[in-house]
Short mmCIF file of C-alpha atoms in Angstrom, two decimals:
data_model
loop_
_atom_site.label_atom_id
_atom_site.label_comp_id
_atom_site.label_asym_id
_atom_site.label_seq_id
_atom_site.Cartn_x
_atom_site.Cartn_y
_atom_site.Cartn_z
CA MET W 1 17.78 15.11 -18.10
CA ARG W 2 18.60 12.95 -21.07
CA LYS W 3 15.60 11.49 -22.81
CA LEU W 4 15.48 8.60 -25.26
CA ILE W 5 16.30 9.88 -28.73
CA ALA W 6 13.44 9.18 -31.14
CA ALA W 7 13.62 9.42 -34.93
CA LEU W 8 12.04 12.57 -36.29
CA GLY W 9 10.35 11.95 -39.63
CA ALA W 10 9.50 14.78 -42.03
CA ALA W 11 5.79 14.43 -41.27
CA ALA W 12 6.48 15.00 -37.57
CA LEU W 13 8.12 18.38 -38.11
CA GLY W 14 6.18 21.61 -38.05
CA ALA W 15 6.40 25.03 -39.61
CA ALA W 16 8.30 28.01 -38.23
CA GLY W 17 7.81 28.46 -34.49
CA ILE W 18 5.58 25.40 -34.23
CA PHE W 19 6.25 22.98 -31.36
CA VAL W 20 6.42 19.35 -32.44
CA ALA W 21 5.90 16.59 -29.88
CA LEU W 22 6.22 12.90 -30.48
CA GLN W 23 3.35 11.18 -28.70
CA PRO W 24 4.12 7.61 -27.70
CA ALA W 25 2.20 5.80 -24.97
CA GLN W 26 2.74 7.17 -21.47
CA THR W 27 5.88 5.30 -20.51
CA ALA W 28 8.77 6.22 -18.27
CA VAL W 29 11.32 8.43 -19.96
CA SER W 30 15.01 7.58 -19.87
CA THR W 31 16.55 10.55 -18.13
CA GLY W 32 19.66 11.96 -16.53
CA GLY W 33 17.40 12.89 -13.62
CA PRO W 34 14.45 10.71 -12.64
CA LEU W 35 11.48 13.02 -13.20
CA THR W 36 10.06 15.39 -15.78
CA ALA W 37 9.60 19.06 -14.91
CA LEU W 38 5.93 19.02 -15.94
CA PRO W 39 3.60 18.54 -12.96
CA ALA W 40 1.12 15.70 -13.14
CA SER W 41 -2.55 16.13 -12.30
CA ALA W 42 -3.26 16.43 -8.57
CA TRP W 43 -5.98 17.76 -6.32
CA GLN W 44 -5.32 20.93 -4.34
CA THR W 45 -5.77 22.16 -0.78
CA ASP W 46 -7.10 25.45 0.54
CA ALA W 47 -4.19 26.04 2.94
CA SER W 48 -0.70 24.82 3.85
CA VAL W 49 0.46 21.23 3.37
CA LEU W 50 2.95 20.32 6.11
CA GLY W 51 3.10 16.51 6.08
CA LEU W 52 3.32 13.90 3.28
CA ALA W 53 3.76 10.15 3.00
CA VAL W 54 3.15 7.62 0.22
CA ALA W 55 2.00 4.08 1.01
CA LYS W 56 0.15 1.30 -0.81
CA GLY W 57 -0.82 3.39 -3.81
CA LYS W 58 -2.07 6.35 -1.78
CA THR W 59 -0.55 9.67 -0.81
CA TYR W 60 -1.44 10.92 2.65
CA VAL W 61 -1.44 14.68 3.11
CA GLY W 62 -1.67 16.73 6.30
CA GLY W 63 -1.52 20.40 7.15
CA ARG W 64 -3.58 23.48 7.93
CA PHE W 65 -6.21 22.93 5.23
CA LEU W 66 -9.94 22.40 5.82
CA ASN W 67 -10.96 21.66 2.22
CA VAL W 68 -9.57 20.10 -0.95
CA ARG W 69 -10.57 20.67 -4.58
CA PRO W 70 -9.88 19.20 -8.03
CA PRO W 71 -7.03 20.34 -10.29
CA GLY W 72 -7.94 23.49 -12.19
CA ALA W 73 -10.62 24.55 -9.72
CA ALA W 74 -10.34 28.12 -8.49
CA PRO W 75 -9.99 28.83 -4.76
CA GLY W 76 -13.33 28.22 -3.04
CA ALA W 77 -14.80 26.27 -5.98
CA SER W 78 -15.83 22.57 -6.07
CA GLN W 79 -14.56 22.01 -2.54
CA THR W 80 -14.72 18.78 -0.55
CA LYS W 81 -14.36 18.92 3.23
CA ARG W 82 -11.15 17.40 4.58
CA THR W 83 -10.09 18.60 8.01
CA TYR W 84 -6.29 18.69 8.30
CA LEU W 85 -5.84 15.20 6.76
CA ALA W 86 -6.63 13.66 3.37
CA ALA W 87 -5.58 10.86 1.05
CA PHE W 88 -5.16 10.87 -2.73
CA ASN W 89 -4.59 8.24 -5.38
CA GLN W 90 -0.84 8.01 -6.01
CA SER W 91 -1.25 7.34 -9.73
CA THR W 92 -3.98 9.84 -10.63
CA GLY W 93 -3.75 12.50 -7.91
CA ALA W 94 -7.50 12.21 -7.33
CA LEU W 95 -9.11 12.38 -3.89
CA ASP W 96 -9.51 9.06 -2.10
CA THR W 97 -13.10 9.36 -0.93
CA SER W 98 -12.85 6.36 1.43
CA PHE W 99 -10.36 8.04 3.79
CA ASN W 100 -12.06 10.81 5.75
CA HIS W 101 -11.10 11.46 9.36
CA VAL W 102 -11.94 14.72 11.12
CA LEU W 103 -9.09 15.96 13.30
CA ASN W 104 -9.34 18.92 15.64
CA GLY W 105 -5.89 20.34 15.04
CA VAL W 106 -3.16 20.87 12.46
CA VAL W 107 -1.13 17.91 11.12
CA TRP W 108 2.60 18.67 10.98
CA SER W 109 4.13 15.35 9.95
CA ILE W 110 3.26 11.98 8.40
CA VAL W 111 5.47 8.92 7.99
CA ALA W 112 4.67 5.51 6.47
CA SER W 113 5.88 2.18 7.81
CA PRO W 114 8.46 0.43 5.60
CA ASP W 115 5.88 -2.14 4.46
CA GLY W 116 3.27 0.54 3.81
CA SER W 117 0.73 -1.05 6.14
CA ARG W 118 0.48 1.98 8.43
CA ILE W 119 0.88 5.71 8.46
CA TYR W 120 1.74 7.65 11.60
CA VAL W 121 0.51 11.23 11.95
CA GLY W 122 1.77 13.92 14.30
CA GLY W 123 0.59 17.44 15.02
CA ASP W 124 -1.48 19.66 17.29
CA PHE W 125 -4.68 17.56 17.36
CA THR W 126 -6.16 15.88 20.44
CA LYS W 127 -9.07 14.12 18.73
CA VAL W 128 -9.57 11.96 15.65
CA GLY W 129 -13.30 12.04 15.22
CA THR W 130 -14.56 11.44 18.76
CA VAL W 131 -11.54 9.37 19.78
CA THR W 132 -8.79 10.87 21.92
CA ARG W 133 -5.41 10.96 20.24
CA ASN W 134 -3.06 13.43 21.87
CA ARG W 135 -0.91 14.62 18.97
CA ILE W 136 0.03 11.19 17.54
CA ALA W 137 -2.21 8.73 15.73
CA ALA W 138 -1.69 5.73 13.48
CA PHE W 139 -3.92 4.49 10.66
CA ASP W 140 -4.16 1.14 8.90
CA THR W 141 -3.68 1.81 5.19
CA ALA W 142 -5.78 -1.19 4.13
CA THR W 143 -8.87 -0.18 6.10
CA GLY W 144 -8.23 3.48 6.93
CA ALA W 145 -9.05 2.72 10.58
CA LEU W 146 -7.24 4.08 13.62
CA VAL W 147 -4.70 1.68 15.10
CA ALA W 148 -6.01 1.00 18.59
CA ASN W 149 -2.81 0.72 20.62
CA ILE W 150 -0.85 3.65 19.16
CA LYS W 151 -2.05 6.41 21.47
CA PRO W 152 0.74 8.09 23.44
CA SER W 153 -0.34 11.20 25.30
CA VAL W 154 2.00 13.95 24.15
CA SER W 155 1.73 17.26 26.00
CA TYR W 156 2.29 19.63 23.08
CA ARG W 157 3.03 19.82 19.35
CA VAL W 158 4.60 16.88 17.50
CA LYS W 159 6.46 18.43 14.58
CA THR W 160 8.36 15.50 13.08
CA LEU W 161 8.26 11.68 12.92
CA ALA W 162 10.65 8.92 11.86
CA LEU W 163 10.73 5.14 11.98
CA GLY W 164 13.71 2.97 12.85
CA GLY W 165 13.62 -0.70 13.78
CA THR W 166 10.70 -1.18 16.18
CA SER W 167 10.68 2.48 17.21
CA LEU W 168 8.64 5.50 16.21
CA TYR W 169 10.82 8.51 16.99
CA PHE W 170 9.16 11.89 17.28
CA GLY W 171 10.17 15.45 18.02
CA GLY W 172 8.57 18.82 18.55
CA SER W 173 7.78 21.27 21.33
CA PHE W 174 6.49 18.95 24.08
CA GLY W 175 7.85 18.25 27.56
CA LEU W 176 5.83 15.21 28.64
CA VAL W 177 4.79 11.90 27.10
CA ASN W 178 2.36 9.83 29.16
CA ASN W 179 3.15 12.28 31.99
CA VAL W 180 6.80 11.24 31.87
CA ALA W 181 9.46 13.88 31.18
CA ARG W 182 10.53 13.80 27.56
CA ASN W 183 11.87 17.15 26.42
CA ARG W 184 11.20 17.69 22.70
CA ALA W 185 12.04 14.12 21.60
CA ALA W 186 10.75 10.66 22.50
CA ALA W 187 10.06 7.22 21.07
CA ILE W 188 7.40 4.55 21.35
CA ASN W 189 7.35 0.90 20.35
CA VAL W 190 5.41 0.48 17.10
CA SER W 191 3.96 -2.87 18.18
CA THR W 192 2.82 -2.09 21.70
CA GLY W 193 2.69 1.70 21.71
CA ALA W 194 4.73 1.73 24.93
CA LEU W 195 6.99 4.69 25.73
CA GLN W 196 10.64 3.76 25.32
CA ALA W 197 13.67 4.75 27.40
CA TRP W 198 15.08 6.78 24.49
CA ASN W 199 15.55 10.31 25.80
CA PRO W 200 17.87 12.85 24.11
CA ASN W 201 16.54 15.61 26.43
CA LEU W 202 16.79 18.74 24.30
CA ASP W 203 16.43 22.32 25.50
CA ALA W 204 14.47 23.71 22.51
CA ASP W 205 12.31 22.61 19.60
CA VAL W 206 13.03 19.71 17.28
CA TYR W 207 12.03 20.36 13.66
CA ALA W 208 13.44 17.26 11.97
CA ILE W 209 14.27 13.70 12.89
CA ASP W 210 15.41 10.63 10.96
CA ALA W 211 17.00 7.29 11.70
CA ALA W 212 19.81 5.64 9.75
CA ASP W 213 18.53 2.86 7.50
CA ASP W 214 20.00 0.26 9.88
CA ASN W 215 18.73 2.19 12.93
CA SER W 216 22.31 2.52 14.19
CA LYS W 217 21.89 6.25 14.82
CA VAL W 218 19.17 8.87 15.01
CA TYR W 219 19.66 12.42 13.73
CA LEU W 220 17.95 15.47 15.20
CA GLY W 221 17.59 18.99 13.85
CA GLY W 222 15.99 22.14 15.19
CA THR W 223 16.74 25.18 17.35
CA PHE W 224 18.19 23.47 20.43
CA THR W 225 21.48 24.45 22.04
CA LYS W 226 21.94 21.30 24.14
CA ILE W 227 21.48 17.55 23.79
CA GLY W 228 21.45 16.28 27.34
CA ALA W 229 24.20 18.20 29.10
CA THR W 230 26.27 18.68 25.93
CA SER W 231 26.24 21.95 24.03
CA ARG W 232 25.22 21.37 20.41
CA TRP W 233 23.56 23.90 18.13
CA ALA W 234 20.73 22.86 15.82
CA VAL W 235 21.88 19.35 14.87
CA GLY W 236 23.09 16.16 16.48
CA SER W 237 23.54 12.42 16.18
CA VAL W 238 22.32 10.27 19.07
CA SER W 239 22.12 6.62 20.09
CA SER W 240 19.03 4.85 18.78
CA SER W 241 18.63 2.98 22.06
CA THR W 242 19.28 5.63 24.73
CA GLY W 243 19.30 8.98 22.98
CA ALA W 244 22.79 9.77 24.28
CA ILE W 245 24.75 12.16 22.08
CA LEU W 246 27.30 10.63 19.68
CA PRO W 247 30.38 12.16 18.04
CA PHE W 248 29.40 13.98 14.86
CA SER W 249 32.12 16.15 13.37
CA ALA W 250 29.95 17.14 10.39
CA ALA W 251 27.79 19.21 12.75
CA SER W 252 30.34 21.97 12.19
CA ALA W 253 28.63 22.56 8.82
CA VAL W 254 26.00 24.53 10.73
CA PRO W 255 27.43 27.83 11.99
CA ASN W 256 27.00 28.67 15.65
CA PRO W 257 24.31 31.29 16.24
CA THR W 258 25.15 34.97 16.38
CA SER W 259 23.10 38.11 16.90
CA THR W 260 22.57 38.32 13.13
CA CYS W 261 22.41 34.67 12.06
CA LYS W 262 20.64 31.60 13.37
CA SER W 263 20.74 28.68 10.92
CA ARG W 264 18.32 25.89 11.82
CA VAL W 265 18.05 22.33 10.49
CA LYS W 266 14.60 21.89 8.90
CA ASP W 267 14.74 18.44 7.28
CA ILE W 268 16.87 15.28 7.36
CA GLU W 269 17.03 12.47 4.80
CA THR W 270 19.01 9.28 5.46
CA VAL W 271 19.78 7.04 2.46
CA GLY W 272 22.25 4.15 2.63
CA ASN W 273 25.57 5.33 4.04
CA ARG W 274 24.76 9.05 3.79
CA VAL W 275 22.63 11.52 5.68
CA TYR W 276 21.50 14.80 4.11
CA PHE W 277 20.44 17.98 5.90
CA ALA W 278 18.40 21.05 4.95
CA ASN W 279 19.12 24.37 6.65
CA ALA W 280 17.21 27.63 6.90
CA GLY W 281 18.89 30.75 8.20
CA ASP W 282 17.72 34.21 9.16
CA GLY W 283 19.55 37.37 8.22
CA GLY W 284 21.48 38.20 5.06
CA GLY W 285 24.00 35.55 4.06
CA CYS W 286 23.04 33.19 6.89
CA PHE W 287 23.54 29.52 5.94
CA ASP W 288 20.46 28.30 4.03
CA GLY W 289 21.90 25.38 2.16
CA THR W 290 22.22 21.62 2.20
CA TRP W 291 24.98 19.31 3.37
CA ALA W 292 25.81 15.62 3.55
CA ALA W 293 27.62 13.47 6.09
CA ASP W 294 28.92 9.93 6.20
CA ILE W 295 26.85 7.87 8.64
CA ALA W 296 29.65 5.53 9.69
CA THR W 297 32.30 8.19 10.39
CA GLY W 298 30.22 11.29 11.03
CA ASN W 299 32.47 13.24 8.66
CA LEU W 300 31.25 15.99 6.36
CA VAL W 301 31.04 14.89 2.69
CA TRP W 302 29.95 18.15 1.04
CA LYS W 303 28.26 21.46 1.79
CA SER W 304 26.20 23.54 -0.64
CA SER W 305 25.82 27.18 0.34
CA CYS W 306 22.87 28.28 -1.77
CA LEU W 307 21.00 31.20 -0.21
CA GLY W 308 17.24 30.86 0.31
CA ALA W 309 15.96 28.66 3.13
CA THR W 310 15.84 24.92 2.41
CA GLU W 311 12.78 23.23 3.90
CA ALA W 312 12.49 19.76 2.32
CA LEU W 313 14.70 16.97 0.98
CA THR W 314 13.70 13.73 -0.74
CA MET W 315 15.79 11.18 -2.61
CA VAL W 316 14.24 9.91 -5.86
CA GLY W 317 16.02 7.68 -8.34
CA GLY W 318 19.48 8.48 -7.02
CA TRP W 319 18.98 12.28 -7.06
CA LEU W 320 18.34 14.60 -4.14
CA PHE W 321 15.34 16.89 -4.62
CA LYS W 322 15.11 20.00 -2.49
CA GLY W 323 12.37 22.48 -1.79
CA SER W 324 13.75 25.93 -0.99
CA HIS W 325 13.49 29.51 -2.16
CA ALA W 326 17.04 29.59 -3.48
CA HIS W 327 17.97 32.95 -4.97
CA SER W 328 21.73 32.45 -5.25
CA CYS W 329 23.90 29.34 -5.56
CA PRO W 330 27.69 29.80 -5.63
CA GLY W 331 29.18 28.06 -8.65
CA ALA W 332 25.82 28.10 -10.43
CA PHE W 333 23.46 31.06 -10.50
CA PRO W 334 23.94 34.50 -8.93
CA GLU W 335 21.48 36.92 -7.38
CA GLY W 336 19.06 38.45 -9.82
CA THR W 337 17.47 35.39 -11.42
CA GLY W 338 14.59 35.22 -8.93
CA ASN W 339 13.65 32.47 -6.52
CA HIS W 340 13.97 28.84 -7.56
CA TYR W 341 11.68 26.82 -5.31
CA LEU W 342 12.39 23.33 -6.69
CA LEU W 343 15.87 22.10 -7.51
CA LEU W 344 17.74 18.84 -7.99
CA GLN W 345 21.15 18.03 -6.49
CA ASN W 346 23.71 15.34 -7.21
CA PRO W 347 24.00 13.48 -3.90
CA ALA W 348 27.70 12.81 -4.54
CA ASP W 349 28.74 16.47 -4.38
CA GLY W 350 25.65 18.68 -4.11
CA ALA W 351 25.97 20.09 -7.65
CA LEU W 352 22.72 21.18 -9.30
CA GLY W 353 21.16 18.77 -11.76
CA PRO W 354 18.85 18.94 -14.81
CA TRP W 355 15.45 19.81 -13.30
CA PHE W 356 13.99 23.32 -13.09
CA PRO W 357 10.25 23.43 -12.45
CA ASN W 358 9.06 26.17 -10.12
CA THR W 359 6.34 27.25 -7.74
CA ASN W 360 5.61 30.57 -6.12
CA ALA W 361 5.42 31.36 -2.40
CA ALA W 362 2.23 32.29 -0.56
CA ALA W 363 0.81 32.93 2.89
CA PRO W 364 1.30 32.31 5.71
CA THR W 365 5.02 31.49 5.43
CA GLN W 366 5.84 33.08 2.04
CA VAL W 367 8.38 30.25 1.71
CA GLY W 368 6.85 27.96 -0.95
CA PRO W 369 7.54 24.21 -0.74
CA LEU W 370 7.67 22.93 2.85
CA VAL W 371 7.59 19.13 2.57
CA SER W 372 8.11 16.36 0.00
CA ALA W 373 7.76 12.60 -0.29
CA THR W 374 8.10 9.85 -2.85
CA GLY W 375 6.53 6.53 -3.69
CA GLY W 376 9.73 5.53 -5.51
CA THR W 377 9.13 6.87 -9.02
CA ASP W 378 7.36 10.13 -8.23
CA LEU W 379 7.74 13.25 -6.12
CA TRP W 380 4.93 14.85 -4.13
CA VAL W 381 5.51 18.41 -2.92
CA GLY W 382 3.42 20.32 -0.40
CA GLY W 383 3.64 23.75 1.14
CA ASP W 384 2.54 27.35 0.82
CA PHE W 385 2.24 27.97 -2.93
CA THR W 386 -0.60 28.80 -5.29
CA THR W 387 1.06 28.21 -8.67
CA VAL W 388 3.23 25.52 -10.25
CA ASN W 389 5.09 26.44 -13.43
CA GLY W 390 2.92 29.55 -13.56
CA ALA W 391 -0.44 27.71 -13.51
CA GLY W 392 -2.87 27.74 -10.59
CA GLN W 393 -2.24 24.86 -8.16
CA GLN W 394 -2.48 25.39 -4.42
CA GLY W 395 -0.73 23.55 -1.64
CA LEU W 396 0.04 20.24 -3.35
CA THR W 397 1.65 19.04 -6.58
CA ARG W 398 3.35 15.96 -7.95
CA PHE W 399 5.92 15.05 -10.58
CA THR W 400 6.39 11.69 -12.32
CA ASN W 401 8.70 10.02 -14.84
CA LEU W 402 5.92 9.62 -17.43
CA GLY W 403 5.39 11.39 -20.73
CA ASN W 404 7.61 13.56 -22.89
CA GLY W 405 8.71 16.07 -20.29
CA ALA W 406 9.22 19.78 -20.84
CA ALA W 407 9.84 21.12 -24.33
CA PRO W 408 12.84 23.30 -25.19
CA LEU W 409 12.37 27.02 -25.62
CA GLY W 410 11.97 27.89 -29.29
CA PRO W 411 15.30 28.99 -30.79
CA ALA W 412 15.93 32.55 -31.91
CA LEU W 413 16.72 33.54 -35.49
CA PRO W 414 20.28 32.48 -36.29
CA THR W 415 22.97 35.03 -37.11
CA LEU W 416 24.45 34.03 -40.47
CA SER W 417 27.89 34.69 -41.96
CA ASN W 418 29.66 33.67 -45.21
CA ALA W 419 33.39 34.35 -44.79
CA VAL W 420 34.45 31.25 -46.74
CA THR W 421 33.17 30.39 -50.20
CA LYS W 422 30.10 28.14 -50.08
CA GLN W 423 30.26 27.97 -46.26
CA VAL W 424 27.58 29.46 -44.03
CA LYS W 425 28.02 29.73 -40.29
CA ALA W 426 24.87 30.03 -38.17
CA THR W 427 25.23 31.22 -34.57
CA VAL W 428 22.39 31.17 -32.05
CA GLN W 429 22.00 31.43 -28.30
CA THR W 430 21.31 28.05 -26.70
CA SER W 431 17.74 27.29 -25.68
CA LEU W 432 16.35 26.40 -22.25
CA ASP W 433 14.65 23.19 -21.20
CA ASN W 434 13.34 22.67 -17.66
CA ASP W 435 14.38 19.03 -17.49
CA ASP W 436 17.35 18.86 -19.87
CA ILE W 437 20.74 20.54 -19.80
CA THR W 438 22.16 18.94 -22.96
CA LEU W 439 20.19 19.65 -26.14
CA THR W 440 20.75 18.82 -29.81
CA TYR W 441 20.76 21.62 -32.40
CA ARG W 442 20.27 21.13 -36.14
CA LEU W 443 20.85 23.68 -38.90
CA LEU W 444 18.12 23.40 -41.52
CA ARG W 445 18.47 24.87 -45.04
CA GLY W 446 15.70 26.05 -47.30
CA SER W 447 11.99 25.32 -47.47
CA THR W 448 12.80 21.60 -47.58
CA ASN W 449 14.41 21.89 -44.14
CA THR W 450 17.46 19.89 -45.20
CA VAL W 451 19.65 19.07 -42.17
CA VAL W 452 23.12 20.39 -42.99
CA ALA W 453 24.78 20.43 -39.55
CA THR W 454 24.20 19.04 -36.06
CA ALA W 455 25.71 19.90 -32.67
CA THR W 456 25.03 19.40 -28.98
CA ALA W 457 25.46 22.03 -26.28
CA ASN W 458 24.71 22.53 -22.60
CA SER W 459 22.60 25.37 -21.22
CA THR W 460 20.92 26.35 -17.97
CA PHE W 461 18.90 29.35 -16.90
CA TRP W 462 22.07 30.90 -15.49
CA SER W 463 24.37 30.06 -18.43
CA ARG W 464 23.21 30.25 -22.04
CA PRO W 465 26.24 30.22 -24.36
CA THR W 466 25.99 30.40 -28.14
CA VAL W 467 26.32 27.45 -30.49
CA THR W 468 27.63 27.68 -34.06
CA LEU W 469 26.71 25.25 -36.84
CA THR W 470 28.28 25.32 -40.32
CA ASP W 471 26.85 24.42 -43.71
CA THR W 472 30.06 23.35 -45.50
CA ASN W 473 28.48 23.00 -48.96
CA ALA W 474 26.00 25.84 -49.32
CA PRO W 475 24.55 26.55 -52.78
CA LEU W 476 25.35 29.97 -54.22
CA GLY W 477 22.76 32.69 -54.11
CA SER W 478 20.03 33.52 -51.62
CA GLN W 479 19.53 30.85 -48.98
CA MET W 480 17.27 30.51 -45.92
CA TYR W 481 18.39 28.86 -42.66
CA ARG W 482 16.64 28.04 -39.40
CA ILE W 483 17.55 26.23 -36.18
CA GLU W 484 15.82 23.14 -34.85
CA VAL W 485 16.37 22.12 -31.21
CA THR W 486 15.40 18.79 -29.66
CA ASP W 487 15.69 17.04 -26.32
CA GLY W 488 14.99 13.69 -27.97
CA LYS W 489 11.28 13.72 -27.17
CA ASN W 490 10.24 17.24 -28.07
CA THR W 491 11.39 19.28 -31.07
CA VAL W 492 10.99 23.01 -31.70
CA ARG W 493 11.92 25.06 -34.78
CA GLY W 494 12.71 28.75 -35.02
CA GLY W 495 12.18 31.17 -37.86
CA TYR W 496 14.28 31.70 -41.00
CA SER W 497 17.21 34.02 -41.53
CA THR W 498 18.37 34.75 -45.08
CA ILE W 499 21.84 35.22 -46.55
CA THR W 500 23.35 35.56 -50.05
CA VAL W 501 25.97 32.84 -50.39
CA LYS W 502 29.11 33.62 -52.41
#
């Protein structure tokens, strides 16, 4: 993540090991990726977050939780009752006290209308307050009130929702809608609430659904083996009007199930002419990665085979954010570096980008991030976690493009050599920065910290090469050198090494 380079005056620089941060007003940083790796303030939940949507300056959150609490509050402390559904201020992360509906069952999915005037909620509930709403409800974002005519009667769990044209598409584990056969997927009209003819007729659960931006196609993901009468494992493209299966060659990215591997599609994100998929496999080496297809042709564009189930995808600022528990990514990091629950991918080819915050994983899934959403310039992440970047934060977090971002790791003492008269070479391992890959290194001489050499180098948590800087006109005698590293917003200095120059 490249940040705007700011001039570093002598007064802004600290002593050995001291972190120096320039502190301008909170404005958006200029970055290679769109967000900083430092989480912004947000309230927390006391259990899983499973659904997220951002609309009209509010973030709507659903899940298994029964209470929410302020940032920094310990579990069980300073709690406010919110039963499976809550709203928070998009800019501050604070609880929206005006939105308070009591549902009688878990919320699994939330989607906002394109104009932000409504949110649609799906799950296990059958009541909103005292009003019957069998597993789907809609709310007016201006008033917070239930929308009167959106009340289909769905026979069992609604796991996923998507909007396309005048249709609300939904999938899950149900078999009936309004007592009409609709196996695991159905659609209603968003104006009238009427059940539509759309009927893919799947033989097992739907976990993910999304419509192309022009509503030309609808994509389904889950654990099904058939769409209608056609065999198709875990993923398919269907007509937006009838639900009939369409050709989709990219479906071959998902391996057919075996006795040791079943790879399921868990999330789908359509953006422009591309559609992106998240997979979660079971068994060692089973496909857990992400892949992209061309909407017009149905052809596979790329496939990333990171291991560690991928649960959530969201496009922000031209980058694809993914929530997973990746523990190995071919071409990037191997096994042995731990789980990396939040990563950034280049949507052109799936390569990892400059963004490395992290969460942990907690009960009941032990997976970590499960869902994400954006309001355009931010990223909200929900799931089963209790820490973010090592600090306590349960169930919900957010990232923005404001502030200085993460600081580089302080550089080690440089290794000095003097093989050529009046030349000193300083070699040091590159630093780490959670939202920058390219950093600038400066070689400083003496107590005056005179800059005598500058270089840039790339580093990631899986590849930290060394960088060498040379003082080509070193004074004779004993000299002290240290390394300064900057990402353009934050600057850190290491300690001194000493050499006798000849």
